[in-house]
XYZ file of N, CA and C in Angstrom:
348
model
N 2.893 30.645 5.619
C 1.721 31.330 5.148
C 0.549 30.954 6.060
N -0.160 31.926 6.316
C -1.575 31.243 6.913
C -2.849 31.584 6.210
N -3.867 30.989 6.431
C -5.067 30.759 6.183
C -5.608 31.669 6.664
N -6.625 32.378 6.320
C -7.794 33.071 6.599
C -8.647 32.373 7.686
N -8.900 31.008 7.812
C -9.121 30.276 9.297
C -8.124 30.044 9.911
N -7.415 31.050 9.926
C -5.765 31.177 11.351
C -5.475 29.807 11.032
N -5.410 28.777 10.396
C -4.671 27.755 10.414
C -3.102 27.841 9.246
N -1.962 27.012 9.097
C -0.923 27.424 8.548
C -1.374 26.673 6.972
N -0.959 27.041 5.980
C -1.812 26.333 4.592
C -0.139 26.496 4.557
N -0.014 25.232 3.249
C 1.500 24.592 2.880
C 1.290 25.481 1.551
N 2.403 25.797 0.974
C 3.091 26.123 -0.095
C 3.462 25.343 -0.689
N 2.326 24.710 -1.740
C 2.552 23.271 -2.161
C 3.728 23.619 -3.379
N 3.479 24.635 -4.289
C 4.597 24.900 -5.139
C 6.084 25.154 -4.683
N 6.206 25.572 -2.970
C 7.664 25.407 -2.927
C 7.957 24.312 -2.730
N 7.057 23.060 -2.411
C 7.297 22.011 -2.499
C 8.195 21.035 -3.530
N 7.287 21.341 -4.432
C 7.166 20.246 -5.700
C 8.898 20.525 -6.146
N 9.284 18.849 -7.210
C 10.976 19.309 -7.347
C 11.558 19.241 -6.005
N 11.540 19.022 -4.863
C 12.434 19.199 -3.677
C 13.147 17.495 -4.016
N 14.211 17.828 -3.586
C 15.053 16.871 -4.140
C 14.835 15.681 -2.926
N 14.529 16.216 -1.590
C 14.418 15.108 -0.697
C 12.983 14.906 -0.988
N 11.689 15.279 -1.161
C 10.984 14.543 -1.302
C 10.595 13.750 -2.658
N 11.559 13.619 -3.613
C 12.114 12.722 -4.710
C 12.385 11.982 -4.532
N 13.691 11.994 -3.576
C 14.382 10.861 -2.953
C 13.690 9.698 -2.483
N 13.148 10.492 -1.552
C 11.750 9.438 -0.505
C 11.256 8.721 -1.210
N 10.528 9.433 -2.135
C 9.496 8.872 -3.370
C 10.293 7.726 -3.952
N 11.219 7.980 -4.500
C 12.213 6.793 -5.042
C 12.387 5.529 -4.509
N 12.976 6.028 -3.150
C 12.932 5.199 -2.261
C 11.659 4.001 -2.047
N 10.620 4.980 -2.004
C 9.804 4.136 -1.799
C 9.078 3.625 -2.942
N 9.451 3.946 -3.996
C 8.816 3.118 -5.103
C 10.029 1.836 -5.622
N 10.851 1.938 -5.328
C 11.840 0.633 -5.181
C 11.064 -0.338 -4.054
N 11.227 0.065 -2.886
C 10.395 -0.522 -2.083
C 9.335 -1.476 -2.077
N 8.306 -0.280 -2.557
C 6.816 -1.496 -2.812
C 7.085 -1.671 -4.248
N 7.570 -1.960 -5.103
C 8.218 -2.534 -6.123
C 8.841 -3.981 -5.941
N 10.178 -3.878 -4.909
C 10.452 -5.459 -4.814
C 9.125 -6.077 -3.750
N 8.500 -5.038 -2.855
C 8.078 -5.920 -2.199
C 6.851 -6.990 -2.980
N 6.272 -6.121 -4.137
C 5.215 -6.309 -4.865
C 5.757 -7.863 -5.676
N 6.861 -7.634 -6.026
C 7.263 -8.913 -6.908
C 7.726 -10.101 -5.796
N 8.203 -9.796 -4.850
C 8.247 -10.889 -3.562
C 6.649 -11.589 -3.182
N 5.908 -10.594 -2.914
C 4.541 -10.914 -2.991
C 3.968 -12.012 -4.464
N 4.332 -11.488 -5.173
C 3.853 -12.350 -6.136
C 4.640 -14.076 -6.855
N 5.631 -14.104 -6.119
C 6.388 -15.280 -6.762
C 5.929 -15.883 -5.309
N 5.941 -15.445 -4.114
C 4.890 -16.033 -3.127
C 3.211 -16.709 -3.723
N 2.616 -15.808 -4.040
C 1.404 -16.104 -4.752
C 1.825 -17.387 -6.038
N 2.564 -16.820 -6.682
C 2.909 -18.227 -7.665
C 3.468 -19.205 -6.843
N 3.866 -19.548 -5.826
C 3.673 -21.122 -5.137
C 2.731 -21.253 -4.397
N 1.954 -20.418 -3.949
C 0.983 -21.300 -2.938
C -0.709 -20.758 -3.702
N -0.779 -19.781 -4.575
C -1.967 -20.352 -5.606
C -3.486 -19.993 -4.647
N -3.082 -19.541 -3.690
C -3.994 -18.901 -2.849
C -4.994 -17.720 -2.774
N -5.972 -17.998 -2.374
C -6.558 -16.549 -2.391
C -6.234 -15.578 -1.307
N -5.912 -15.695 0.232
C -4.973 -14.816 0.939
C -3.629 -14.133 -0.165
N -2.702 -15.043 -0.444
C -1.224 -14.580 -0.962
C -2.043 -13.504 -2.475
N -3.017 -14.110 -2.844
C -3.381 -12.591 -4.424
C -3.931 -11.630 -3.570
N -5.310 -11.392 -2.657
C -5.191 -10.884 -1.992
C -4.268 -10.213 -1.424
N -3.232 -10.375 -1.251
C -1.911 -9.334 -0.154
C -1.046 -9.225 -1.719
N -1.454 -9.333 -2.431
C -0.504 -9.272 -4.020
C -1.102 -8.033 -4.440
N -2.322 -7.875 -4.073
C -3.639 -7.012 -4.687
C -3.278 -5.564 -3.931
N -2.826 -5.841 -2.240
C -2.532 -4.777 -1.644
C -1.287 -3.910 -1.513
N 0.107 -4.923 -2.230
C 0.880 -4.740 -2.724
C 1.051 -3.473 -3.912
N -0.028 -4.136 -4.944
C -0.055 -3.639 -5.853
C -0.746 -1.958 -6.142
N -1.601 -2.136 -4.999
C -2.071 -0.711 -4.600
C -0.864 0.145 -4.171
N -0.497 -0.354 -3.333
C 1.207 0.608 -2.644
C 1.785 1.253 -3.827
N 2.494 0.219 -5.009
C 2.961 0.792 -5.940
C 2.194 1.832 -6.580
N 0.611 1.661 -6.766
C 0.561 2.623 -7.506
C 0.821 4.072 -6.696
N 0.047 4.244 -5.232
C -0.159 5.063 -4.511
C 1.594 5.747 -4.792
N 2.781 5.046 -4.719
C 3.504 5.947 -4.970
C 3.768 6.787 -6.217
N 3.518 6.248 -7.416
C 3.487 6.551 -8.659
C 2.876 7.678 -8.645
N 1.214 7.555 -7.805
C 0.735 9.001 -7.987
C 1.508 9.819 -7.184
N 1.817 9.414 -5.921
C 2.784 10.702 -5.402
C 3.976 11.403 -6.433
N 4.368 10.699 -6.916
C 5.636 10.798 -7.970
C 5.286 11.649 -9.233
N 4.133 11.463 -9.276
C 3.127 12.411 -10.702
C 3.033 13.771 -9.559
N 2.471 13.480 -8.835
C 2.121 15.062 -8.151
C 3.436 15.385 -7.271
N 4.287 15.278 -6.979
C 5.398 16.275 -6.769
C 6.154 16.828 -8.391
N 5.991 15.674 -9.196
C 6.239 16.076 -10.664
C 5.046 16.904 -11.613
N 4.532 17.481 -10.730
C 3.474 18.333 -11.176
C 2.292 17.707 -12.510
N 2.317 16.345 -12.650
C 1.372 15.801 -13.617
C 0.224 15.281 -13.093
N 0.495 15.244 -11.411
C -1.002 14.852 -11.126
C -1.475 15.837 -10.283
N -2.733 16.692 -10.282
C -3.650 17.442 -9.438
C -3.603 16.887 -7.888
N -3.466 18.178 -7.043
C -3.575 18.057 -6.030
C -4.943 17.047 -5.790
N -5.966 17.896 -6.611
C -7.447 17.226 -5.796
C -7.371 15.495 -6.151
N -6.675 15.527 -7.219
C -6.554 13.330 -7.837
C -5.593 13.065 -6.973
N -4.665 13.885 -6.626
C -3.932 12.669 -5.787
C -4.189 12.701 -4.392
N -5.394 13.064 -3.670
C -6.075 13.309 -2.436
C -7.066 12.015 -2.646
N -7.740 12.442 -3.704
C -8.708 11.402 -4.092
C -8.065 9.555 -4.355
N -6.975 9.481 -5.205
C -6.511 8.577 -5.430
C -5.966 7.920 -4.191
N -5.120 8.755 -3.414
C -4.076 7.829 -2.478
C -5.213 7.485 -1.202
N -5.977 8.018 -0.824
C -7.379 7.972 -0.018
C -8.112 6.708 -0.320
N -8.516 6.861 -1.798
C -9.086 5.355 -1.978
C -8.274 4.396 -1.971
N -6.795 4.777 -2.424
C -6.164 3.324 -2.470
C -5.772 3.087 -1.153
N -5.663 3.841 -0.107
C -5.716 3.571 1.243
C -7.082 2.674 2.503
N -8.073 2.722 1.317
C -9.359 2.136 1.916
C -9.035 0.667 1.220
N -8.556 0.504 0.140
C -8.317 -0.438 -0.448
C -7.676 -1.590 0.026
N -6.505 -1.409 0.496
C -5.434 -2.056 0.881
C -5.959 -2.574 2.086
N -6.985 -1.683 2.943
C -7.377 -2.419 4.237
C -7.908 -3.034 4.133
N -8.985 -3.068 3.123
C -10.228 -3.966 3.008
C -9.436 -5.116 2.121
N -8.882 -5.186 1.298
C -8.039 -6.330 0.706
C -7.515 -7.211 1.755
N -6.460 -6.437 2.685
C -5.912 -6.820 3.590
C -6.371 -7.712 4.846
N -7.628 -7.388 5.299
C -8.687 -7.792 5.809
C -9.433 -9.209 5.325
N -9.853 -9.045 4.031
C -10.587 -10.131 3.242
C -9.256 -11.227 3.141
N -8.058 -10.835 2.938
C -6.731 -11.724 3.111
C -7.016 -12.685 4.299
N -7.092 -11.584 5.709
C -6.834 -12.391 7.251
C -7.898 -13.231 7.018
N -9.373 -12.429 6.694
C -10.357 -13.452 6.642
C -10.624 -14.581 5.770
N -9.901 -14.306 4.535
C -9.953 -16.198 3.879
C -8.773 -17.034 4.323
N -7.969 -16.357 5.298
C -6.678 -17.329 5.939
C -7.431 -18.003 6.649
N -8.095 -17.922 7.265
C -8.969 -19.362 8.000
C -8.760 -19.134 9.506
N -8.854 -20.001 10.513
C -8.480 -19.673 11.418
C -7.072 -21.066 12.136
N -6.839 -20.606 13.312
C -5.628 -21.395 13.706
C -6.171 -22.584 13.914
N -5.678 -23.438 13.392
C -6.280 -24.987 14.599
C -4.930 -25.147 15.384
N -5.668 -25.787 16.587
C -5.068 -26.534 17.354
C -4.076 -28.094 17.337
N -3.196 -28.274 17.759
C -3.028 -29.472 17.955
C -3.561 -30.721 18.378
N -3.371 -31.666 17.944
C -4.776 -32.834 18.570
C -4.426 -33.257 19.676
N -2.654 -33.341 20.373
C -2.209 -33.635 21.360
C -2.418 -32.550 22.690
N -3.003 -30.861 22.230
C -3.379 -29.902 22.960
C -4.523 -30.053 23.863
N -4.853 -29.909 25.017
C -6.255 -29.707 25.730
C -6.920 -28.976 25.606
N -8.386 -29.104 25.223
C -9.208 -28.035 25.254
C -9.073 -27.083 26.233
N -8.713 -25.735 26.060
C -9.060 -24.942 27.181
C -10.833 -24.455 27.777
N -10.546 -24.411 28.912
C -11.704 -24.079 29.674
C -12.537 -23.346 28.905
């Protein structure tokens, strides 16, 4: 189909129900699912604010698929799940980020030489 600005516009309804992009979805909500609970029994030993942090960005993933999973299952609006997976995509960086930045930085060895 095309657009009235000559560009090609998707046929989001022949979309929705496609069994491979179910699959995917599945796929990937298993995915950031174990990865989310790996993340967090991490966080339960080291009690950190990096490891909740990256628990936090974890936890965004899962949802971001959930909404995909609502909107190929036709329960979530195109315009919410534009809006949703967008913010939770700003999210995860800036989480992700505030992670690297309360990890601290590398030290050196005391037996190492200062470099120049």
């Amino acid at each position: 189909m095309i657009s009235t600005a000559g560009t090609i516009a998707t046929n989001w309804p022949a979309v929705r129900y496609s069994p491979l992009l179910l699959g995917l979805l599945a796929f990937a909500a298993l995915g950031t699912t174990v990865l989310f609970w790996l993340g967090t029994v991490a966080y339960r030993r080291r009690r950190s604010t990096p490891y909740l942090l990256v628990v936090l960005a974890l936890s965004a993933l899962v949802v971001r698929t959930i909404v995909g999973l609502g909107t190929v299952l036709g329960v979530v609006p195109m315009g919410v799940h534009h809006l949703v997976e967008h913010g939770l995509d700003v999210l995860v960086a800036v989480v992700l980020l505030a992670a690297v930045y309360q990890g601290g930085s590398v030290r050196r060895p005391r037996d190492e030489p200062d470099s120049p």
